[in-house]
mmCIF file of C-alpha atoms in Angstrom:
data_model
loop_
_atom_site.group_PDB
_atom_site.id
_atom_site.type_symbol
_atom_site.label_atom_id
_atom_site.label_comp_id
_atom_site.label_asym_id
_atom_site.label_seq_id
_atom_site.Cartn_x
_atom_site.Cartn_y
_atom_site.Cartn_z
ATOM 1 C CA MET A 228 -3.913 -33.443 -4.818
ATOM 2 C CA SER A 229 -4.672 -31.938 -8.382
ATOM 3 C CA SER A 230 -5.420 -28.167 -8.482
ATOM 4 C CA SER A 231 -5.496 -25.288 -10.425
ATOM 5 C CA VAL A 232 -5.208 -21.910 -10.520
ATOM 6 C CA VAL A 233 -7.473 -19.449 -12.500
ATOM 7 C CA ALA A 234 -8.212 -15.521 -11.322
ATOM 8 C CA TYR A 235 -11.943 -13.208 -13.205
ATOM 9 C CA GLY A 236 -12.015 -10.078 -13.448
ATOM 10 C CA CYS A 237 -13.075 -7.084 -15.324
ATOM 11 C CA ARG A 238 -12.322 -3.793 -13.823
ATOM 12 C CA TYR A 239 -9.262 -3.691 -11.909
ATOM 13 C CA CYS A 240 -7.480 -7.155 -10.699
ATOM 14 C CA ALA A 241 -4.724 -6.724 -9.179
ATOM 15 C CA PRO A 242 -1.393 -8.511 -8.934
ATOM 16 C CA LEU A 243 -0.712 -11.922 -6.341
ATOM 17 C CA ASN A 244 3.021 -13.558 -5.396
ATOM 18 C CA HIS A 245 2.717 -17.496 -6.345
ATOM 19 C CA ARG A 246 3.457 -18.746 -2.077
ATOM 20 C CA LEU A 247 -0.908 -18.748 -1.985
ATOM 21 C CA LEU A 248 -2.840 -19.177 1.491
ATOM 22 C CA TYR A 249 -5.340 -20.653 1.929
ATOM 23 C CA LEU A 250 -8.001 -22.317 3.968
ATOM 24 C CA ALA A 251 -9.706 -25.882 3.367
ATOM 25 C CA HIS A 252 -13.380 -26.723 5.149
ATOM 26 C CA ARG A 253 -15.088 -29.791 3.761
ATOM 27 C CA ARG A 254 -17.457 -28.089 2.263
ATOM 28 C CA CYS A 255 -15.894 -24.927 1.270
ATOM 29 C CA CYS A 256 -12.860 -25.961 -1.236
ATOM 30 C CA THR A 257 -12.429 -22.842 -2.467
ATOM 31 C CA ARG A 258 -8.412 -21.418 -0.766
ATOM 32 C CA LEU A 259 -7.462 -18.604 -0.947
ATOM 33 C CA PRO A 260 -4.581 -16.675 -2.601
ATOM 34 C CA LEU A 261 -2.504 -13.452 -0.732
ATOM 35 C CA PRO A 262 0.041 -12.397 -1.810
ATOM 36 C CA SER A 263 3.307 -14.411 0.510
ATOM 37 C CA ARG A 264 4.366 -11.051 2.057
ATOM 38 C CA LEU A 265 1.244 -11.887 3.879
ATOM 39 C CA ALA A 266 1.083 -14.233 4.760
ATOM 40 C CA ALA A 267 -0.183 -13.445 8.390
ATOM 41 C CA ALA A 268 -3.396 -12.299 7.663
ATOM 42 C CA TYR A 269 -5.113 -16.146 7.779
ATOM 43 C CA LEU A 270 -8.700 -15.792 7.809
ATOM 44 C CA SER A 271 -10.817 -17.641 9.539
ATOM 45 C CA SER A 272 -14.504 -18.288 7.875
ATOM 46 C CA CYS A 273 -15.215 -20.992 4.649
ATOM 47 C CA ASN A 274 -17.368 -18.525 3.776
ATOM 48 C CA LEU A 275 -15.297 -17.264 1.185
ATOM 49 C CA LEU A 276 -17.786 -17.887 -2.596
ATOM 50 C CA ASN A 277 -18.075 -15.052 -4.107
ATOM 51 C CA PRO A 278 -20.361 -14.734 -6.872
ATOM 52 C CA ASN A 279 -18.335 -12.362 -9.027
ATOM 53 C CA LEU A 280 -19.356 -11.728 -12.034
ATOM 54 C CA ARG A 281 -17.966 -12.250 -15.670
ATOM 55 C CA THR A 282 -17.355 -7.770 -15.890
ATOM 56 C CA GLY A 283 -16.119 -8.060 -11.796
ATOM 57 C CA ASN A 284 -12.667 -8.251 -10.725
ATOM 58 C CA SER A 285 -11.079 -11.067 -7.859
ATOM 59 C CA LEU A 286 -8.894 -12.277 -6.592
ATOM 60 C CA ILE A 287 -7.117 -15.484 -8.046
ATOM 61 C CA HIS A 288 -8.695 -18.731 -6.396
ATOM 62 C CA ARG A 289 -7.488 -21.681 -6.099
ATOM 63 C CA MET A 290 -9.849 -24.181 -7.250
ATOM 64 C CA GLU A 291 -9.412 -28.665 -5.697
ATOM 65 C CA HIS A 292 -8.834 -30.668 -8.184
ATOM 66 C CA GLY A 293 -10.248 -27.993 -11.331
ATOM 67 C CA HIS A 294 -13.434 -28.103 -10.367
ATOM 68 C CA GLN A 295 -14.910 -23.902 -9.948
ATOM 69 C CA HIS A 296 -18.638 -23.632 -7.374
ATOM 70 C CA GLY A 297 -20.176 -20.106 -8.728
ATOM 71 C CA TYR A 298 -24.456 -19.762 -9.904
ATOM 72 C CA ARG A 299 -26.406 -16.782 -11.719
ATOM 73 C CA GLN A 300 -27.419 -13.638 -10.249
ATOM 74 C CA GLY A 301 -27.303 -9.987 -11.937
ATOM 75 C CA TYR A 302 -26.887 -7.164 -9.313
ATOM 76 C CA GLY A 303 -27.818 -3.520 -9.647
ATOM 77 C CA HIS A 304 -29.715 -2.813 -13.530
ATOM 78 C CA GLY A 305 -30.828 -6.356 -13.963
ATOM 79 C CA ASN A 306 -28.438 -6.776 -14.996
ATOM 80 C CA SER A 307 -28.074 -10.753 -15.750
ATOM 81 C CA LYS A 308 -25.091 -12.731 -16.353
ATOM 82 C CA LYS A 309 -23.349 -15.527 -15.424
ATOM 83 C CA MET A 310 -20.979 -15.610 -12.109
ATOM 84 C CA ASP A 311 -18.350 -17.435 -11.299
ATOM 85 C CA THR A 312 -16.393 -18.387 -7.951
ATOM 86 C CA GLY A 313 -13.498 -16.447 -6.108
ATOM 87 C CA THR A 314 -12.873 -14.315 -2.891
ATOM 88 C CA ARG A 315 -14.290 -12.666 -0.500
ATOM 89 C CA LEU A 316 -12.789 -11.555 1.876
ATOM 90 C CA TRP A 317 -15.702 -11.167 4.122
ATOM 91 C CA THR A 318 -19.389 -11.197 3.394
ATOM 92 C CA GLY A 319 -23.409 -9.812 4.757
ATOM 93 C CA SER A 320 -23.617 -5.499 4.747
ATOM 94 C CA GLY A 321 -22.917 -5.385 8.840
ATOM 95 C CA ILE A 322 -20.286 -2.930 7.543
ATOM 96 C CA ASN A 323 -22.211 0.212 7.238
ATOM 97 C CA ARG A 324 -19.366 2.492 7.527
ATOM 98 C CA ASN A 325 -16.175 3.460 4.343
ATOM 99 C CA LYS A 326 -13.653 3.594 7.014
ATOM 100 C CA ALA A 327 -14.334 -0.736 8.779
ATOM 101 C CA MET A 328 -14.223 -1.675 5.148
ATOM 102 C CA VAL A 329 -10.940 -0.033 4.457
ATOM 103 C CA GLU A 330 -9.821 -1.071 8.397
ATOM 104 C CA HIS A 331 -11.335 -5.292 7.267
ATOM 105 C CA LEU A 332 -8.717 -4.570 4.324
ATOM 106 C CA GLN A 333 -5.907 -3.722 7.427
ATOM 107 C CA ARG A 334 -6.967 -6.513 9.332
ATOM 108 C CA TYR A 335 -6.466 -9.567 6.884
ATOM 109 C CA GLY A 336 -3.700 -8.096 5.027
ATOM 110 C CA VAL A 337 -4.956 -6.129 1.984
ATOM 111 C CA ILE A 338 -3.282 -3.509 2.611
ATOM 112 C CA THR A 339 -0.350 -2.027 4.241
ATOM 113 C CA SER A 340 0.794 1.066 3.184
ATOM 114 C CA LYS A 341 -0.411 3.738 5.398
ATOM 115 C CA LYS A 342 -1.277 6.140 1.606
ATOM 116 C CA VAL A 343 -3.877 3.755 0.157
ATOM 117 C CA SER A 344 -5.331 3.233 3.673
ATOM 118 C CA GLU A 345 -5.885 7.147 4.238
ATOM 119 C CA VAL A 346 -6.693 7.507 -0.355
ATOM 120 C CA MET A 347 -9.648 5.329 0.023
ATOM 121 C CA GLU A 348 -10.753 6.226 3.800
ATOM 122 C CA THR A 349 -11.498 9.731 2.039
ATOM 123 C CA VAL A 350 -13.034 9.074 -1.072
ATOM 124 C CA ASP A 351 -16.535 6.760 -0.116
ATOM 125 C CA ARG A 352 -17.039 4.043 -2.162
ATOM 126 C CA ALA A 353 -20.723 4.063 -0.981
ATOM 127 C CA LEU A 354 -20.773 7.907 -3.412
ATOM 128 C CA PHE A 355 -20.207 5.065 -5.952
ATOM 129 C CA VAL A 356 -22.715 2.104 -6.314
ATOM 130 C CA PRO A 357 -25.989 1.756 -8.095
ATOM 131 C CA GLU A 358 -28.782 3.127 -4.429
ATOM 132 C CA GLY A 359 -29.641 0.581 -2.850
ATOM 133 C CA THR A 360 -26.843 -1.829 -2.915
ATOM 134 C CA PRO A 361 -24.625 -2.723 0.220
ATOM 135 C CA PRO A 362 -21.313 0.124 -0.554
ATOM 136 C CA TYR A 363 -19.319 -1.471 1.446
ATOM 137 C CA VAL A 364 -19.746 -5.928 1.112
ATOM 138 C CA ASP A 365 -16.435 -6.910 -0.823
ATOM 139 C CA SER A 366 -18.048 -7.981 -4.434
ATOM 140 C CA PRO A 367 -18.020 -6.805 -7.406
ATOM 141 C CA MET A 368 -21.284 -4.682 -8.460
ATOM 142 C CA GLN A 369 -22.939 -4.174 -11.684
ATOM 143 C CA ILE A 370 -23.188 -0.366 -12.411
ATOM 144 C CA GLY A 371 -24.834 -0.886 -16.152
ATOM 145 C CA HIS A 372 -23.396 -1.730 -20.194
ATOM 146 C CA ASN A 373 -22.526 -4.530 -19.317
ATOM 147 C CA ALA A 374 -19.702 -3.305 -16.127
ATOM 148 C CA THR A 375 -18.411 -3.298 -13.347
ATOM 149 C CA ILE A 376 -17.189 -1.169 -9.991
ATOM 150 C CA SER A 377 -14.951 -4.053 -8.959
ATOM 151 C CA ALA A 378 -14.109 -5.561 -5.406
ATOM 152 C CA PRO A 379 -12.819 -3.078 -2.864
ATOM 153 C CA HIS A 380 -9.607 -5.408 -2.009
ATOM 154 C CA MET A 381 -9.666 -5.100 -5.724
ATOM 155 C CA HIS A 382 -8.811 -1.235 -4.905
ATOM 156 C CA ALA A 383 -6.890 -1.782 -2.134
ATOM 157 C CA MET A 384 -4.553 -4.129 -3.846
ATOM 158 C CA CYS A 385 -3.940 -1.989 -7.201
ATOM 159 C CA LEU A 386 -3.363 1.276 -5.403
ATOM 160 C CA GLN A 387 -0.393 -0.894 -4.053
ATOM 161 C CA LEU A 388 0.680 -2.295 -7.010
ATOM 162 C CA LEU A 389 1.301 1.326 -8.528
ATOM 163 C CA GLU A 390 1.542 3.324 -5.645
ATOM 164 C CA GLU A 391 5.247 4.243 -6.633
ATOM 165 C CA ASN A 392 3.857 5.969 -9.538
ATOM 166 C CA LEU A 393 0.959 7.639 -8.200
ATOM 167 C CA LYS A 394 3.392 10.676 -6.231
ATOM 168 C CA PRO A 395 2.091 14.737 -6.245
ATOM 169 C CA GLY A 396 3.306 16.258 -9.373
ATOM 170 C CA MET A 397 2.976 12.851 -11.221
ATOM 171 C CA HIS A 398 0.350 11.556 -14.017
ATOM 172 C CA ALA A 399 -2.244 9.036 -13.727
ATOM 173 C CA LEU A 400 -4.188 7.424 -16.305
ATOM 174 C CA ASP A 401 -6.842 5.541 -15.753
ATOM 175 C CA VAL A 402 -8.282 2.692 -19.068
ATOM 176 C CA GLY A 403 -12.124 1.961 -18.349
ATOM 177 C CA SER A 404 -12.865 4.610 -16.421
ATOM 178 C CA GLY A 405 -16.491 2.867 -14.952
ATOM 179 C CA THR A 406 -17.713 4.870 -12.244
ATOM 180 C CA GLY A 407 -14.729 7.051 -11.915
ATOM 181 C CA TYR A 408 -13.765 6.047 -7.752
ATOM 182 C CA LEU A 409 -10.382 4.459 -9.131
ATOM 183 C CA THR A 410 -9.750 8.239 -11.021
ATOM 184 C CA ALA A 411 -10.852 10.378 -7.770
ATOM 185 C CA CYS A 412 -7.749 8.275 -5.416
ATOM 186 C CA PHE A 413 -5.496 8.403 -8.726
ATOM 187 C CA ALA A 414 -7.062 11.751 -7.659
ATOM 188 C CA LEU A 415 -5.585 12.222 -3.836
ATOM 189 C CA MET A 416 -2.598 10.937 -4.585
ATOM 190 C CA VAL A 417 -1.579 12.338 -7.180
ATOM 191 C CA GLY A 418 -2.580 16.069 -5.397
ATOM 192 C CA PRO A 419 -3.517 19.256 -7.458
ATOM 193 C CA GLU A 420 -0.170 19.903 -8.370
ATOM 194 C CA GLY A 421 -0.306 16.887 -10.224
ATOM 195 C CA ARG A 422 -2.808 14.818 -13.379
ATOM 196 C CA ALA A 423 -5.047 11.782 -13.338
ATOM 197 C CA VAL A 424 -7.162 11.158 -15.828
ATOM 198 C CA GLY A 425 -9.952 8.564 -16.407
ATOM 199 C CA VAL A 426 -11.205 7.498 -20.028
ATOM 200 C CA GLU A 427 -14.415 5.705 -20.610
ATOM 201 C CA HIS A 428 -15.598 5.048 -24.301
ATOM 202 C CA ILE A 429 -19.617 4.333 -22.245
ATOM 203 C CA PRO A 430 -20.676 8.239 -22.728
ATOM 204 C CA GLU A 431 -23.154 7.326 -19.622
ATOM 205 C CA LEU A 432 -20.835 6.636 -17.916
ATOM 206 C CA VAL A 433 -18.458 9.206 -18.099
ATOM 207 C CA SER A 434 -22.059 11.076 -17.454
ATOM 208 C CA SER A 435 -22.124 9.507 -14.146
ATOM 209 C CA SER A 436 -18.766 9.365 -12.844
ATOM 210 C CA ILE A 437 -18.048 12.864 -13.227
ATOM 211 C CA GLN A 438 -22.023 13.738 -11.029
ATOM 212 C CA ASN A 439 -19.848 10.352 -8.272
ATOM 213 C CA ILE A 440 -16.985 13.011 -8.235
ATOM 214 C CA LYS A 441 -18.768 15.314 -7.574
ATOM 215 C CA LYS A 442 -20.255 15.003 -4.129
ATOM 216 C CA SER A 443 -17.333 12.338 -3.141
ATOM 217 C CA ALA A 444 -13.821 14.427 -1.680
ATOM 218 C CA ALA A 445 -12.878 14.840 -5.438
ATOM 219 C CA ALA A 446 -14.773 16.816 -6.636
ATOM 220 C CA PRO A 447 -12.562 19.798 -5.744
ATOM 221 C CA LEU A 448 -9.430 18.420 -8.077
ATOM 222 C CA LEU A 449 -12.309 17.765 -11.131
ATOM 223 C CA LYS A 450 -13.438 21.539 -11.137
ATOM 224 C CA GLU A 451 -9.808 22.778 -10.172
ATOM 225 C CA GLY A 452 -8.820 20.209 -13.698
ATOM 226 C CA SER A 453 -5.894 18.829 -12.371
ATOM 227 C CA LEU A 454 -8.644 15.178 -12.613
ATOM 228 C CA SER A 455 -10.585 15.132 -15.705
ATOM 229 C CA MET A 456 -12.605 12.764 -17.467
ATOM 230 C CA HIS A 457 -13.494 12.146 -21.592
ATOM 231 C CA VAL A 458 -15.241 10.065 -23.223
ATOM 232 C CA GLY A 459 -12.472 7.780 -26.155
ATOM 233 C CA ASP A 460 -11.737 5.096 -27.209
ATOM 234 C CA GLY A 461 -8.397 3.343 -24.630
ATOM 235 C CA ARG A 462 -6.608 1.578 -26.302
ATOM 236 C CA LEU A 463 -5.577 5.067 -27.448
ATOM 237 C CA GLY A 464 -4.828 6.623 -24.389
ATOM 238 C CA TRP A 465 -5.433 10.296 -24.196
ATOM 239 C CA PRO A 466 -2.655 12.016 -25.378
ATOM 240 C CA GLU A 467 -3.265 16.002 -24.038
ATOM 241 C CA PHE A 468 -1.484 15.045 -20.821
ATOM 242 C CA ALA A 469 0.389 12.253 -22.021
ATOM 243 C CA PRO A 470 3.464 11.093 -20.949
ATOM 244 C CA TYR A 471 1.924 8.935 -17.716
ATOM 245 C CA ASP A 472 3.780 8.180 -14.923
ATOM 246 C CA ALA A 473 1.494 5.516 -13.960
ATOM 247 C CA ILE A 474 -0.326 3.918 -16.564
ATOM 248 C CA HIS A 475 -4.444 1.542 -15.277
ATOM 249 C CA VAL A 476 -5.677 -0.572 -17.581
ATOM 250 C CA GLY A 477 -8.479 -2.345 -16.544
ATOM 251 C CA ALA A 478 -9.191 -5.035 -19.642
ATOM 252 C CA ALA A 479 -7.773 -7.767 -21.534
ATOM 253 C CA ALA A 480 -5.573 -6.988 -24.594
ATOM 254 C CA PRO A 481 -4.397 -8.675 -27.256
ATOM 255 C CA GLU A 482 -0.949 -7.403 -26.635
ATOM 256 C CA ILE A 483 -0.539 -3.834 -25.137
ATOM 257 C CA PRO A 484 -1.468 -1.347 -27.108
ATOM 258 C CA PRO A 485 1.103 0.955 -29.152
ATOM 259 C CA ALA A 486 -0.249 4.017 -27.671
ATOM 260 C CA LEU A 487 -0.590 3.413 -23.910
ATOM 261 C CA ILE A 488 3.164 2.365 -23.897
ATOM 262 C CA GLU A 489 4.019 5.323 -25.784
ATOM 263 C CA GLN A 490 2.960 7.125 -23.638
ATOM 264 C CA LEU A 491 3.947 5.554 -20.591
ATOM 265 C CA LYS A 492 6.662 7.745 -19.310
ATOM 266 C CA PRO A 493 10.453 6.431 -18.644
ATOM 267 C CA GLY A 494 10.378 5.407 -15.211
ATOM 268 C CA GLY A 495 6.699 4.728 -14.991
ATOM 269 C CA ARG A 496 4.517 0.751 -14.710
ATOM 270 C CA MET A 497 1.218 0.320 -16.968
ATOM 271 C CA VAL A 498 -1.177 -2.757 -15.054
ATOM 272 C CA ILE A 499 -2.286 -4.635 -17.952
ATOM 273 C CA PRO A 500 -4.313 -7.914 -18.280
ATOM 274 C CA VAL A 501 -2.857 -9.360 -21.670
ATOM 275 C CA GLY A 502 -4.100 -12.359 -23.117
ATOM 276 C CA ASN A 503 -7.632 -13.614 -24.999
ATOM 277 C CA LEU A 504 -8.134 -17.284 -23.794
ATOM 278 C CA PHE A 505 -5.485 -17.245 -21.353
ATOM 279 C CA GLN A 506 -4.607 -14.150 -19.586
ATOM 280 C CA TYR A 507 -1.927 -12.397 -17.329
ATOM 281 C CA LEU A 508 -1.728 -9.697 -15.122
ATOM 282 C CA LYS A 509 1.636 -7.476 -17.019
ATOM 283 C CA VAL A 510 3.533 -4.967 -14.939
ATOM 284 C CA VAL A 511 5.476 -2.763 -17.670
ATOM 285 C CA ASP A 512 7.597 -0.765 -16.226
ATOM 286 C CA LYS A 513 9.803 1.918 -19.016
ATOM 287 C CA ASN A 514 13.202 2.617 -18.241
ATOM 288 C CA PRO A 515 14.743 5.716 -18.351
ATOM 289 C CA ASP A 516 16.747 4.814 -21.521
ATOM 290 C CA GLY A 517 13.521 3.824 -22.823
ATOM 291 C CA SER A 518 13.219 0.225 -23.636
ATOM 292 C CA ILE A 519 10.652 -1.771 -22.226
ATOM 293 C CA SER A 520 10.579 -4.167 -18.891
ATOM 294 C CA VAL A 521 7.099 -6.847 -18.782
ATOM 295 C CA ARG A 522 6.514 -9.595 -16.538
ATOM 296 C CA ASP A 523 3.561 -11.564 -15.484
ATOM 297 C CA GLU A 524 1.992 -10.410 -12.083
ATOM 298 C CA THR A 525 -1.324 -13.795 -12.012
ATOM 299 C CA SER A 526 -2.983 -15.217 -14.226
ATOM 300 C CA VAL A 527 -6.128 -13.555 -14.139
ATOM 301 C CA ARG A 528 -9.728 -13.091 -16.284
ATOM 302 C CA TYR A 529 -10.723 -10.076 -17.908
ATOM 303 C CA VAL A 530 -13.117 -9.643 -20.177
ATOM 304 C CA PRO A 531 -12.214 -7.930 -24.004
ATOM 305 C CA LEU A 532 -11.067 -4.344 -24.236
ATOM 306 C CA THR A 533 -12.971 -3.339 -27.423
ATOM 307 C CA SER A 534 -15.223 -1.142 -28.466
ATOM 308 C CA ARG A 535 -17.857 0.196 -27.511
ATOM 309 C CA GLU A 536 -20.246 -1.245 -30.100
ATOM 310 C CA ALA A 537 -19.024 -4.368 -28.882
ATOM 311 C CA GLN A 538 -19.521 -4.030 -24.579
ATOM 312 C CA LEU A 539 -22.861 -3.292 -24.839
ATOM 313 C CA ARG A 540 -23.331 -6.665 -27.060
ATOM 314 C CA GLY A 541 -21.560 -7.960 -24.312
ATOM 315 C CA ASP A 542 -19.034 -9.687 -26.925
#
């Protein structure tokens, strides 16, 4: 039986190894991959079809015979987008507490880090999703301006990939910061002695992300100045607070932007999707001598890292 592997995303996509854990069911042929080291997380439900926005994120999924199953639906501000099938660790709106969401991620083996579980419990996702949407459902949601907030499992896996580069006192850059959720998590991990920087080229999103953060546990860090949000072209990074121990990029570049490599600290790590039609999530490590090591973590599908005008047009 042949199969193909595809991943879809925009804002935050996470790494997966090539060993896949999956479910098979006559009515549900979507197979759910998880990192091989987390293979104990065997899901018991076949109701995994998740209509993810082109500008949303999901785990890599393997489709039997290479077929995609999905439908069209819009979230948030009434923007209708083509939805691609991905995976969802749970469905419905029964989870009504942030802590319960984190516990589900732990149960399914997505979160194995104590630090990541602590920061995701501390930063309430409900403060960063559009009003009236279920905040703890494992699904991306539109936030307007052709942008999304990622599914909780994507946030969790991204934080784990960068965890060693988000220690107290370190500097972190979030390119395509959107609602500010992940930047707020970065800020809590690096602490007041560190620096977390969000860069987003949509001014309205920067303004709303600041308001979101002000309501969150990261508010004191914003007030004190160790967390800051900026309007700018993320392809150019944010030189003011460089070099960075951790850089996250939430859209696919045709090649790794030289400015981001330059702003990465020796010993630092960048996670960035690269490619056009075929894209790979690349982990970029800058060695102590300044040389660069790059590896492909997994296949992904992100919207392009592009200009503000192109994003607003939906190019």
